[in-house]
Short mmCIF file of C-alpha atoms and ligand atoms in Angstrom, two decimals:
data_model
loop_
_atom_site.label_atom_id
_atom_site.label_comp_id
_atom_site.label_asym_id
_atom_site.label_seq_id
_atom_site.Cartn_x
_atom_site.Cartn_y
_atom_site.Cartn_z
CA UNK H 1 71.20 20.62 -25.21
CA UNK H 2 68.06 18.87 -23.92
CA UNK H 3 66.25 16.21 -25.92
CA UNK H 4 62.84 17.23 -27.17
CA UNK H 5 61.88 14.06 -29.00
CA UNK H 6 58.18 13.39 -28.68
CA UNK H 7 57.41 11.03 -31.53
CA UNK H 8 58.95 8.52 -33.93
CA UNK H 9 57.55 9.66 -37.26
CA UNK H 10 58.80 12.77 -39.06
CA UNK H 11 58.83 14.36 -42.49
CA UNK H 12 62.63 14.75 -42.35
CA UNK H 13 65.49 13.40 -40.27
CA UNK H 14 68.78 15.30 -40.32
CA UNK H 15 71.80 13.23 -39.37
CA UNK H 16 74.41 15.41 -37.65
CA UNK H 17 74.13 18.82 -36.05
CA UNK H 18 76.90 20.66 -37.85
CA UNK H 19 76.17 24.21 -38.98
CA UNK H 20 74.98 22.92 -42.34
CA UNK H 21 72.45 20.51 -40.81
CA UNK H 22 71.14 23.22 -38.50
CA UNK H 23 70.64 25.72 -41.33
CA UNK H 24 68.94 23.08 -43.47
CA UNK H 25 66.73 22.17 -40.50
CA UNK H 26 65.72 25.79 -39.93
CA UNK H 27 64.51 26.16 -43.53
CA UNK H 28 62.64 22.85 -43.57
CA UNK H 29 60.99 23.41 -40.19
CA UNK H 30 60.08 27.00 -41.10
CA UNK H 31 58.27 25.66 -44.15
CA UNK H 32 56.13 23.50 -41.86
CA UNK H 33 57.86 20.12 -42.18
CA UNK H 34 58.16 17.99 -39.04
CA UNK H 35 61.94 17.74 -38.65
CA UNK H 36 64.24 16.00 -36.20
CA UNK H 37 67.99 16.58 -36.06
CA UNK H 38 70.02 13.78 -34.46
CA UNK H 39 73.50 14.62 -33.17
CA UNK H 40 75.92 12.14 -31.66
CA UNK H 41 77.52 14.69 -29.30
CA UNK H 42 75.96 16.44 -26.30
CA UNK H 43 76.00 19.75 -28.18
CA UNK H 44 75.40 20.58 -31.82
CA UNK H 45 78.10 22.43 -33.75
CA UNK H 46 80.62 19.85 -34.99
CA UNK H 47 83.77 21.67 -36.13
CA UNK H 48 82.10 25.03 -35.39
CA UNK H 49 81.53 24.37 -31.68
CA UNK H 50 83.35 25.49 -28.53
CA UNK H 51 84.20 23.78 -25.24
CA UNK H 52 85.25 24.69 -21.74
CA UNK H 53 88.19 23.18 -19.87
CA UNK H 54 89.68 24.23 -16.50
CA UNK H 55 87.76 27.49 -16.66
CA UNK H 56 88.97 28.36 -20.17
CA UNK H 57 86.65 28.60 -23.16
CA UNK H 58 88.12 27.37 -26.45
CA UNK H 59 86.75 27.33 -29.96
CA UNK H 60 87.30 23.71 -30.87
CA UNK H 61 88.18 24.27 -34.54
CA UNK H 62 86.57 27.14 -36.45
CA UNK H 63 87.44 30.45 -34.88
CA UNK H 64 86.00 33.17 -37.14
CA UNK H 65 83.20 33.78 -39.61
CA UNK H 66 83.29 35.29 -43.08
CA UNK H 67 80.76 36.35 -45.68
CA UNK H 68 78.87 38.78 -43.49
CA UNK H 69 79.05 41.78 -45.79
CA UNK H 70 75.68 43.05 -47.07
CA UNK H 71 74.59 40.22 -49.39
CA UNK H 72 77.25 37.72 -48.19
CA UNK H 73 76.08 34.09 -47.80
CA UNK H 74 75.96 34.10 -44.01
CA UNK H 75 74.50 37.62 -43.82
CA UNK H 76 71.69 36.64 -46.21
CA UNK H 77 70.80 33.55 -44.22
CA UNK H 78 70.91 35.22 -40.80
CA UNK H 79 68.63 37.94 -42.14
CA UNK H 80 66.34 35.45 -43.78
CA UNK H 81 66.01 33.42 -40.57
CA UNK H 82 65.56 36.66 -38.60
CA UNK H 83 68.44 36.01 -36.22
CA UNK H 84 70.98 38.58 -37.38
CA UNK H 85 70.14 40.93 -34.51
CA UNK H 86 70.47 38.18 -31.93
CA UNK H 87 74.18 37.73 -32.61
CA UNK H 88 76.55 40.17 -30.97
CA UNK H 89 78.80 40.02 -34.00
CA UNK H 90 82.08 41.92 -33.88
CA UNK H 91 84.47 42.31 -36.79
CA UNK H 92 88.16 42.24 -35.88
CA UNK H 93 90.35 44.42 -38.06
CA UNK H 94 92.71 43.19 -39.42
CA UNK H 95 91.33 39.69 -39.73
CA UNK H 96 94.73 38.16 -40.55
CA UNK H 97 98.41 39.06 -40.30
CA UNK H 98 101.21 37.24 -42.14
CA UNK H 99 104.58 37.58 -40.40
CA UNK H 100 107.90 36.66 -42.01
CA UNK H 101 111.48 37.70 -41.29
CA UNK H 102 111.19 40.39 -44.00
CA UNK H 103 107.68 41.79 -43.56
CA UNK H 104 104.38 41.93 -41.70
CA UNK H 105 101.28 42.03 -43.94
CA UNK H 106 97.79 42.81 -42.62
CA UNK H 107 94.47 41.91 -44.23
CA UNK H 108 92.35 44.91 -43.26
CA UNK H 109 88.57 45.28 -43.55
CA UNK H 110 89.34 48.16 -45.89
CA UNK H 111 90.59 46.51 -49.09
CA UNK H 112 92.30 49.68 -50.34
CA UNK H 113 94.30 49.85 -47.12
CA UNK H 114 95.37 46.20 -47.64
CA UNK H 115 96.36 46.93 -51.25
CA UNK H 116 98.37 49.98 -50.18
CA UNK H 117 100.22 48.05 -47.51
CA UNK H 118 101.02 45.11 -49.80
CA UNK H 119 102.16 47.56 -52.51
CA UNK H 120 104.46 49.39 -50.08
CA UNK H 121 106.15 46.08 -49.17
CA UNK H 122 106.32 44.89 -52.82
CA UNK H 123 106.52 48.12 -54.88
CA UNK H 124 107.46 46.31 -58.10
CA UNK H 125 104.24 44.28 -57.85
CA UNK H 126 101.99 47.25 -56.99
CA UNK H 127 99.96 47.25 -60.24
CA UNK H 128 99.52 43.48 -60.09
CA UNK H 129 98.52 43.57 -56.41
CA UNK H 130 95.75 46.03 -57.22
CA UNK H 131 94.58 43.91 -60.17
CA UNK H 132 94.69 40.66 -58.17
CA UNK H 133 92.61 41.86 -55.22
CA UNK H 134 90.10 43.70 -57.41
CA UNK H 135 89.70 40.65 -59.69
CA UNK H 136 89.03 38.42 -56.69
CA UNK H 137 86.37 40.73 -55.34
CA UNK H 138 84.40 41.51 -58.48
CA UNK H 139 85.27 38.33 -60.48
CA UNK H 140 84.72 40.29 -63.71
CA UNK H 141 88.05 39.67 -65.39
CA UNK H 142 88.33 36.00 -64.51
CA UNK H 143 86.68 33.03 -66.17
CA UNK H 144 85.05 30.82 -63.55
CA UNK H 145 85.38 27.78 -65.81
CA UNK H 146 89.13 28.36 -66.07
CA UNK H 147 89.41 28.88 -62.33
CA UNK H 148 87.91 25.43 -61.77
CA UNK H 149 90.56 23.69 -63.85
CA UNK H 150 93.56 25.81 -62.81
CA UNK H 151 95.60 25.56 -59.61
CA UNK H 152 95.86 28.57 -57.33
CA UNK H 153 99.63 28.47 -57.90
CA UNK H 154 99.07 29.02 -61.63
CA UNK H 155 96.54 31.72 -60.87
CA UNK H 156 99.00 33.54 -58.58
CA UNK H 157 101.71 33.06 -61.23
CA UNK H 158 99.54 34.89 -63.75
CA UNK H 159 99.79 38.02 -61.55
CA UNK H 160 103.05 37.87 -59.59
CA UNK H 161 106.70 36.91 -59.91
CA UNK H 162 107.92 37.70 -56.36
CA UNK H 163 108.10 34.35 -54.57
CA UNK H 164 107.81 36.04 -51.16
CA UNK H 165 104.47 37.59 -52.11
CA UNK H 166 103.25 34.32 -53.63
CA UNK H 167 104.19 32.56 -50.38
CA UNK H 168 102.42 35.17 -48.23
CA UNK H 169 99.22 34.65 -50.24
CA UNK H 170 99.57 30.85 -50.26
CA UNK H 171 100.01 30.34 -46.51
CA UNK H 172 96.45 31.30 -45.42
CA UNK H 173 95.19 28.95 -48.15
CA UNK H 174 97.26 26.09 -46.73
CA UNK H 175 95.82 26.76 -43.27
CA UNK H 176 92.23 27.36 -44.40
CA UNK H 177 91.99 24.54 -46.94
CA UNK H 178 94.78 22.11 -45.91
CA UNK H 179 96.19 22.24 -49.45
CA UNK H 180 99.26 23.64 -51.20
CA UNK H 181 98.67 26.36 -53.82
CA UNK H 182 99.81 23.90 -56.51
CA UNK H 183 97.10 21.42 -55.46
CA UNK H 184 94.05 23.54 -54.68
CA UNK H 185 91.80 24.66 -57.50
CA UNK H 186 92.02 28.40 -58.12
CA UNK H 187 88.22 28.53 -57.84
CA UNK H 188 88.23 27.23 -54.26
CA UNK H 189 91.14 29.43 -53.18
CA UNK H 190 89.59 32.54 -54.76
CA UNK H 191 86.27 31.77 -53.02
CA UNK H 192 88.20 31.43 -49.76
CA UNK H 193 89.79 34.84 -50.25
CA UNK H 194 86.55 36.50 -51.30
CA UNK H 195 84.25 34.96 -48.68
CA UNK H 196 86.54 34.37 -45.74
CA UNK H 197 89.79 36.34 -45.75
CA UNK H 198 88.77 39.61 -47.43
CA UNK H 199 85.31 39.50 -45.81
CA UNK H 200 86.48 37.88 -42.59
CA UNK H 201 87.36 38.49 -38.97
CA UNK H 202 83.77 38.28 -37.66
CA UNK H 203 83.23 36.78 -34.23
CA UNK H 204 79.85 35.94 -32.70
CA UNK H 205 79.43 37.06 -29.09
CA UNK H 206 81.75 35.29 -26.65
CA UNK H 207 82.54 32.08 -28.54
CA UNK H 208 81.82 30.30 -31.83
CA UNK H 209 79.26 28.11 -30.05
CA UNK H 210 77.05 31.23 -29.67
CA UNK H 211 76.48 31.14 -33.45
CA UNK H 212 75.60 27.43 -33.32
CA UNK H 213 73.32 27.84 -30.28
CA UNK H 214 71.35 30.63 -31.95
CA UNK H 215 70.80 28.43 -35.02
CA UNK H 216 69.74 25.52 -32.76
CA UNK H 217 67.34 27.77 -30.84
CA UNK H 218 65.82 29.09 -34.06
CA UNK H 219 65.38 25.55 -35.36
CA UNK H 220 63.42 24.67 -32.21
CA UNK H 221 61.36 27.85 -32.47
CA UNK H 222 60.32 26.74 -35.96
CA UNK H 223 59.11 23.50 -34.37
CA UNK H 224 62.19 21.31 -34.99
CA UNK H 225 63.21 18.59 -32.52
CA UNK H 226 66.83 17.95 -31.53
CA UNK H 227 67.95 14.58 -30.24
CA UNK H 228 71.46 14.98 -28.78
CA UNK H 229 73.98 12.34 -27.65
CA UNK H 230 72.55 9.88 -30.16
CA UNK H 231 74.41 8.18 -32.96
CA UNK H 232 72.49 7.37 -36.12
CA UNK H 233 73.48 3.77 -36.80
CA UNK H 234 71.71 2.99 -40.03
CA UNK H 235 69.61 4.56 -42.76
CA UNK H 236 66.79 2.28 -43.75
CA UNK H 237 66.10 1.94 -47.47
CA UNK H 238 63.27 0.12 -49.18
CA UNK H 239 62.90 -0.18 -52.97
CA UNK H 240 65.61 2.43 -53.54
CA UNK H 241 63.95 4.99 -51.27
CA UNK H 242 64.72 6.04 -47.69
CA UNK H 243 62.17 5.18 -45.05
CA UNK H 244 63.89 6.34 -41.85
CA UNK H 245 66.88 5.80 -39.55
CA UNK H 246 67.86 3.46 -36.76
CA UNK H 247 69.28 4.68 -33.45
CA UNK H 248 70.07 2.86 -30.17
CA UNK H 249 70.32 -0.48 -32.05
CA UNK H 250 66.64 -1.12 -32.81
CA UNK H 251 64.79 2.17 -32.35
CA UNK H 252 63.38 3.24 -35.68
CA UNK H 253 62.46 6.80 -36.63
CA UNK H 254 60.30 6.83 -39.71
CA UNK H 255 60.84 9.67 -42.15
CA UNK H 256 60.02 10.64 -45.73
CA UNK H 257 63.35 12.45 -46.17
CA UNK H 258 66.79 11.80 -44.69
CA UNK H 259 69.42 14.54 -44.92
CA UNK H 260 72.96 13.54 -44.06
CA UNK H 261 75.23 16.26 -42.65
CA UNK H 262 77.99 13.73 -42.00
CA UNK H 263 80.97 12.40 -43.92
CA UNK H 264 79.76 11.04 -47.28
CA UNK H 265 81.86 7.89 -46.82
CA UNK H 266 80.04 7.20 -43.57
CA UNK H 267 76.68 7.93 -45.25
CA UNK H 268 77.14 5.63 -48.24
CA UNK H 269 79.63 3.00 -47.09
CA UNK H 270 78.44 2.52 -43.50
CA UNK H 271 74.98 3.96 -42.78
CA UNK H 272 73.29 2.53 -45.85
CA UNK H 273 75.47 -0.51 -45.69
CA UNK H 274 76.71 -0.63 -49.26
CA UNK H 275 73.28 -0.32 -50.90
CA UNK H 276 74.69 1.93 -53.61
CA UNK H 277 75.82 1.21 -57.11
CA UNK H 278 79.42 0.07 -57.35
CA UNK H 279 80.50 3.12 -59.33
CA UNK H 280 79.67 5.45 -56.47
CA UNK H 281 81.34 3.12 -54.01
CA UNK H 282 84.52 3.14 -56.17
CA UNK H 283 84.32 6.91 -56.50
CA UNK H 284 84.13 7.34 -52.74
CA UNK H 285 87.06 5.03 -52.18
CA UNK H 286 89.17 6.90 -54.74
CA UNK H 287 88.47 10.46 -53.65
CA UNK H 288 90.98 12.27 -51.43
CA UNK H 289 89.91 13.92 -48.21
CA UNK H 290 91.56 17.17 -47.13
CA UNK H 291 94.39 16.83 -44.61
CA UNK H 292 93.60 17.25 -40.93
CA UNK H 293 94.87 19.77 -38.37
CA UNK H 294 96.83 19.55 -35.12
CA UNK H 295 95.40 22.09 -32.69
CA UNK H 296 96.99 23.46 -29.53
CA UNK H 297 94.75 24.90 -26.81
CA UNK H 298 96.52 27.14 -24.30
CA UNK H 299 94.93 28.85 -21.28
CA UNK H 300 96.88 31.90 -20.08
CA UNK H 301 96.77 34.36 -17.17
CA UNK H 302 95.66 37.12 -19.53
CA UNK H 303 99.14 38.69 -19.72
CA UNK H 304 99.85 37.78 -23.36
CA UNK H 305 99.84 40.92 -25.46
CA UNK H 306 102.34 40.41 -28.31
CA UNK H 307 99.51 39.68 -30.73
CA UNK H 308 96.11 41.40 -30.92
CA UNK H 309 93.01 39.41 -29.87
CA UNK H 310 90.61 38.08 -32.50
CA UNK H 311 93.22 38.05 -35.27
CA UNK H 312 94.71 35.07 -37.12
CA UNK H 313 98.49 35.43 -37.04
CA UNK H 314 100.29 33.38 -39.71
CA UNK H 315 103.98 32.68 -39.15
CA UNK H 316 105.80 32.29 -42.46
CA UNK H 317 109.25 30.86 -41.63
CA UNK H 318 110.49 30.72 -45.24
CA UNK H 319 109.01 31.13 -48.70
CA UNK H 320 108.51 27.51 -49.75
CA UNK H 321 104.86 26.92 -48.81
CA UNK H 322 104.74 23.90 -51.13
CA UNK H 323 107.30 22.26 -48.88
CA UNK H 324 105.21 23.09 -45.80
CA UNK H 325 102.33 21.10 -47.33
CA UNK H 326 104.64 18.20 -48.18
CA UNK H 327 105.91 18.07 -44.59
CA UNK H 328 102.30 17.71 -43.38
CA UNK H 329 101.38 15.22 -46.09
CA UNK H 330 104.39 13.05 -45.23
CA UNK H 331 103.18 12.65 -41.65
CA UNK H 332 105.96 14.74 -40.16
CA UNK H 333 103.98 17.34 -38.25
CA UNK H 334 106.82 17.61 -35.71
CA UNK H 335 108.92 19.17 -38.48
CA UNK H 336 106.36 21.84 -39.35
CA UNK H 337 107.88 25.27 -39.10
CA UNK H 338 104.81 27.38 -39.89
CA UNK H 339 101.71 27.82 -37.75
CA UNK H 340 98.65 30.00 -37.29
CA UNK H 341 98.24 31.32 -33.78
CA UNK H 342 95.29 33.23 -32.39
CA UNK H 343 94.57 34.96 -29.11
CA UNK H 344 90.82 34.59 -28.56
CA UNK H 345 88.68 37.70 -28.09
CA UNK H 346 88.45 36.73 -24.38
CA UNK H 347 92.23 37.51 -24.27
CA UNK H 348 92.97 34.37 -22.24
CA UNK H 349 92.63 31.40 -24.56
CA UNK H 350 95.13 30.80 -27.35
CA UNK H 351 94.76 28.31 -30.17
CA UNK H 352 97.40 27.25 -32.66
CA UNK H 353 96.63 25.34 -35.84
CA UNK H 354 98.93 23.45 -38.17
CA UNK H 355 98.01 21.18 -41.09
CA UNK H 356 98.67 17.52 -40.35
CA UNK H 357 98.17 14.06 -41.80
CA UNK H 358 96.01 11.58 -39.91
CA UNK H 359 98.61 9.15 -38.47
CA UNK H 360 97.56 6.23 -36.32
CA UNK H 361 96.13 6.77 -32.83
CA UNK H 362 99.24 5.24 -31.19
CA UNK H 363 101.47 7.90 -32.78
CA UNK H 364 99.38 10.66 -31.17
CA UNK H 365 99.24 8.90 -27.82
CA UNK H 366 103.03 8.64 -27.78
CA UNK H 367 103.79 12.10 -29.16
CA UNK H 368 101.01 14.46 -28.10
CA UNK H 369 102.79 15.83 -24.98
CA UNK H 370 106.06 16.24 -26.84
CA UNK H 371 104.30 18.06 -29.69
CA UNK H 372 102.50 20.43 -27.31
CA UNK H 373 105.82 21.56 -25.82
CA UNK H 374 107.52 21.67 -29.23
CA UNK H 375 104.87 23.97 -30.68
CA UNK H 376 104.84 26.22 -27.60
CA UNK H 377 108.55 26.84 -28.30
CA UNK H 378 107.80 27.54 -31.96
CA UNK H 379 105.03 30.01 -31.08
CA UNK H 380 107.52 31.95 -28.95
CA UNK H 381 108.96 33.26 -32.21
CA UNK H 382 105.79 35.36 -32.36
CA UNK H 383 104.77 35.50 -28.68
CA UNK H 384 108.06 35.61 -26.72
CA UNK H 385 106.32 35.81 -23.31
CA UNK H 386 104.15 32.73 -23.95
CA UNK H 387 105.68 30.01 -21.70
CA UNK H 388 105.73 32.08 -18.53
CA UNK H 389 102.04 32.93 -18.87
CA UNK H 390 100.56 29.48 -19.61
CA UNK H 391 98.22 27.99 -17.00
CA UNK H 392 96.67 25.21 -19.06
CA UNK H 393 97.78 23.30 -22.14
CA UNK H 394 96.21 20.59 -24.25
CA UNK H 395 95.88 19.61 -27.89
CA UNK H 396 93.47 18.02 -30.36
CA UNK H 397 95.11 15.64 -32.80
CA UNK H 398 93.61 14.56 -36.13
CA UNK H 399 92.45 11.46 -34.27
CA UNK H 400 90.63 13.67 -31.74
CA UNK H 401 88.88 15.45 -34.63
CA UNK H 402 87.85 12.10 -36.08
CA UNK H 403 86.52 10.72 -32.80
CA UNK H 404 84.67 13.92 -32.11
CA UNK H 405 82.86 14.34 -35.46
CA UNK H 406 83.49 11.07 -37.36
CA UNK H 407 84.90 13.11 -40.25
CA UNK H 408 87.03 10.60 -42.19
CA UNK H 409 90.69 10.76 -41.06
CA UNK H 410 89.88 13.95 -39.16
CA UNK H 411 89.69 15.78 -42.52
CA UNK H 412 89.47 19.48 -41.75
CA UNK H 413 87.58 20.59 -44.85
CA UNK H 414 85.75 17.58 -46.32
CA UNK H 415 87.00 16.55 -49.74
CA UNK H 416 90.34 18.05 -50.81
CA UNK H 417 89.57 21.04 -53.04
CA UNK H 418 91.61 19.91 -56.04
CA UNK H 419 90.55 20.67 -59.65
CA UNK H 420 89.91 16.96 -60.33
CA UNK H 421 87.45 16.70 -57.44
CA UNK H 422 85.04 19.29 -58.78
CA UNK H 423 81.44 18.21 -59.48
CA UNK H 424 81.90 14.60 -58.42
CA UNK H 425 79.24 12.40 -60.07
CA UNK H 426 76.79 11.09 -57.46
CA UNK H 427 77.94 13.54 -54.82
CA UNK H 428 75.70 16.55 -54.62
CA UNK H 429 72.74 17.65 -52.57
CA UNK H 430 70.56 15.05 -54.33
CA UNK H 431 71.84 11.48 -54.24
CA UNK H 432 71.16 8.31 -56.27
CA UNK H 433 68.90 7.14 -53.41
CA UNK H 434 65.44 8.59 -53.51
CA UNK H 435 64.77 11.14 -50.75
CA UNK H 436 68.32 10.89 -49.36
CA UNK H 437 70.05 14.27 -49.49
CA UNK H 438 73.46 15.56 -48.45
CA UNK H 439 74.51 18.81 -46.87
CA UNK H 440 77.82 19.98 -45.39
CA UNK H 441 81.45 19.89 -46.37
CA UNK H 442 81.40 16.41 -47.90
CA UNK H 443 78.66 17.24 -50.38
CA UNK H 444 80.55 19.05 -53.07
CA UNK H 445 83.49 21.42 -53.04
CA UNK H 446 82.63 24.19 -50.62
CA UNK H 447 84.94 25.78 -48.13
CA UNK H 448 84.39 26.67 -44.49
CA UNK H 449 81.29 27.90 -42.73
CA UNK H 450 80.14 30.26 -45.53
CA UNK H 451 80.11 27.27 -47.90
CA UNK H 452 78.28 24.85 -45.63
CA UNK H 453 75.74 27.48 -44.60
CA UNK H 454 75.01 28.09 -48.28
CA UNK H 455 74.59 24.35 -48.86
CA UNK H 456 72.26 23.97 -45.86
CA UNK H 457 69.85 26.43 -47.41
CA UNK H 458 70.28 25.00 -50.89
CA UNK H 459 69.58 21.41 -49.83
CA UNK H 460 66.43 22.58 -48.03
CA UNK H 461 65.34 24.49 -51.13
CA UNK H 462 65.67 21.38 -53.31
CA UNK H 463 63.53 19.38 -50.88
CA UNK H 464 60.93 22.14 -50.55
CA UNK H 465 60.67 22.39 -54.34
CA UNK H 466 59.92 18.68 -54.45
CA UNK H 467 57.25 19.13 -51.83
CA UNK H 468 55.65 21.87 -53.96
CA UNK H 469 55.65 19.67 -57.06
CA UNK H 470 53.94 16.88 -55.10
CA UNK H 471 51.17 19.25 -54.03
C1 FAD L 501 90.71 23.20 -37.17
C2 FAD L 501 89.66 23.81 -38.08
C3 FAD L 501 89.55 25.19 -38.15
C4 FAD L 501 88.57 25.75 -38.96
N1 FAD L 501 88.44 27.11 -38.98
C5 FAD L 501 87.42 27.67 -39.66
C6 FAD L 501 87.15 29.06 -39.51
O1 FAD L 501 87.79 29.78 -38.75
N2 FAD L 501 86.11 29.57 -40.24
C7 FAD L 501 85.37 28.79 -41.10
O2 FAD L 501 84.49 29.33 -41.78
N3 FAD L 501 85.59 27.46 -41.22
C8 FAD L 501 86.57 26.89 -40.49
N4 FAD L 501 86.75 25.53 -40.53
C9 FAD L 501 85.84 24.72 -41.35
C10 FAD L 501 84.45 24.63 -40.70
O3 FAD L 501 84.59 24.38 -39.33
C11 FAD L 501 83.66 23.52 -41.39
O4 FAD L 501 83.58 23.79 -42.77
C12 FAD L 501 82.22 23.40 -40.87
O5 FAD L 501 82.14 23.51 -39.48
C13 FAD L 501 81.67 22.06 -41.35
O6 FAD L 501 80.32 21.99 -40.98
P1 FAD L 501 79.40 20.78 -41.39
O7 FAD L 501 78.03 21.15 -40.98
O8 FAD L 501 79.63 20.44 -42.81
O9 FAD L 501 79.90 19.48 -40.58
P2 FAD L 501 80.61 19.11 -39.21
O10 FAD L 501 81.04 20.32 -38.46
O11 FAD L 501 81.61 18.09 -39.54
O12 FAD L 501 79.41 18.46 -38.37
C14 FAD L 501 78.97 17.13 -38.55
C15 FAD L 501 78.21 16.72 -37.29
O13 FAD L 501 77.67 15.41 -37.49
C16 FAD L 501 77.82 14.67 -36.27
N5 FAD L 501 77.77 13.24 -36.63
C17 FAD L 501 78.67 12.54 -37.37
N6 FAD L 501 78.25 11.28 -37.56
C18 FAD L 501 77.05 11.17 -36.91
C19 FAD L 501 76.11 10.11 -36.76
N7 FAD L 501 76.28 8.90 -37.31
N8 FAD L 501 74.97 10.35 -36.01
C20 FAD L 501 74.76 11.56 -35.45
N9 FAD L 501 75.62 12.60 -35.57
C21 FAD L 501 76.75 12.40 -36.31
C22 FAD L 501 79.13 15.14 -35.72
O14 FAD L 501 79.26 14.89 -34.34
C23 FAD L 501 79.09 16.65 -36.06
O15 FAD L 501 78.49 17.39 -35.03
C24 FAD L 501 87.71 24.93 -39.73
C25 FAD L 501 87.83 23.53 -39.65
C26 FAD L 501 88.78 22.98 -38.82
C27 FAD L 501 88.89 21.48 -38.70
#
């Protein structure tokens, strides 16, 4: 990504080139604001980017898109920004498979087919299965206020009694939100099902980075500037209002608005150097981030065919998903028995994800190699031919995720989506500092790319409304 910076005075500076910052930038630049997006890495994308190593292309973290049905968040925004046709989007069907010793459950694009399959495996729960999936999709029979205060475990318990079924529905939530069903708010888990699992399996072109690159290109077409490989070091504030950012020690970029797409702790506790009221500072220190993820990247000779490409395969070793979360939370990733494994659409790259606590960097240095080999063995329960076909192996630890994006403790999904962390005072698109805005997964409780894309547009809308009022 080449630098296009031509000046040092803008209407808006966006800190961080995650998907949320890029979407926000597109809307602001389209409206005629002079916008610059500053990203510390060579390429924009953050957790939604891809990389190449030894000839293999890997999606670094995010590996699929959701919410692309007619009227879905991402579909709306792609249409609105007139880039939907530029993406060679393919939907993989099923999007997800849960495998246990007793069953194999597919999440198909056709919801009725999914309901039929689940009902055939759990005939005594058939009526409840139908009710559950339909309620999630149309949200008519559920109170959103109640969903916010309830856990997903309680929500599942209000439909089902079969612990195997409850576990099968809880595992994708653990992987996609880094939380146990007893800890995550039902609202967040239901949104995850509706926007990502039941409307999921979409893949843009050849890699996730294609989606990011098209957003970045559109931003530039609207007149936006991107400054890559540059860390924002400080947000300058005068009389309670932002006036710009500092980069490269003393270089100042003046700006009427600053939008932070980075970790809210970094924004308030480091970039503005404590110039916030003590209540917000206490709040930030007391909030819990989501757990991180240990990721395995395997390059193969293309001979792996035990799992279909483009599909998330969830291995459910037993039916105590609560315990699987506890294992991760207790910093014992080596004892994890579950995993999500995925053969990329290119049929050569494999990624495996498992929820993990942060740990200290020394732990990962000492154990990374051992963990890579340990998890390869575990994956062979699903892909027996794996070892003999591997050409390249590497892993990203929670510390890698932190170093790469500066997300606090390598948190995979921003703040943990617990009921008590809903609507956190001071943390929303607008902040207590005048003209400082937030976007991205540390803003408020949103999940995954559909959530941060929605926020990107919403933050831009708030700013553009202010601009209108001023005129
Ligand atoms: C392992 C994993 C798998 C996932 N899988 C999926 C999936 O399949 N589908 C899905 O929808 N979601 C998935 N997610 C979640 C999804 O990736 C995130 O919700 C989304 O990418 C977050 O986007 P963001 O814009 O909020 O921020 P981020 O992606 O965190 O981007 C922030 C950017 O800011 C930059 N930055 C930080 N500090 C500074 C600074 N001081 N100056 C300049 N730049 C800075 C970083 O380098 C980064 O590029 C996954 C997440 C993880 C970790």
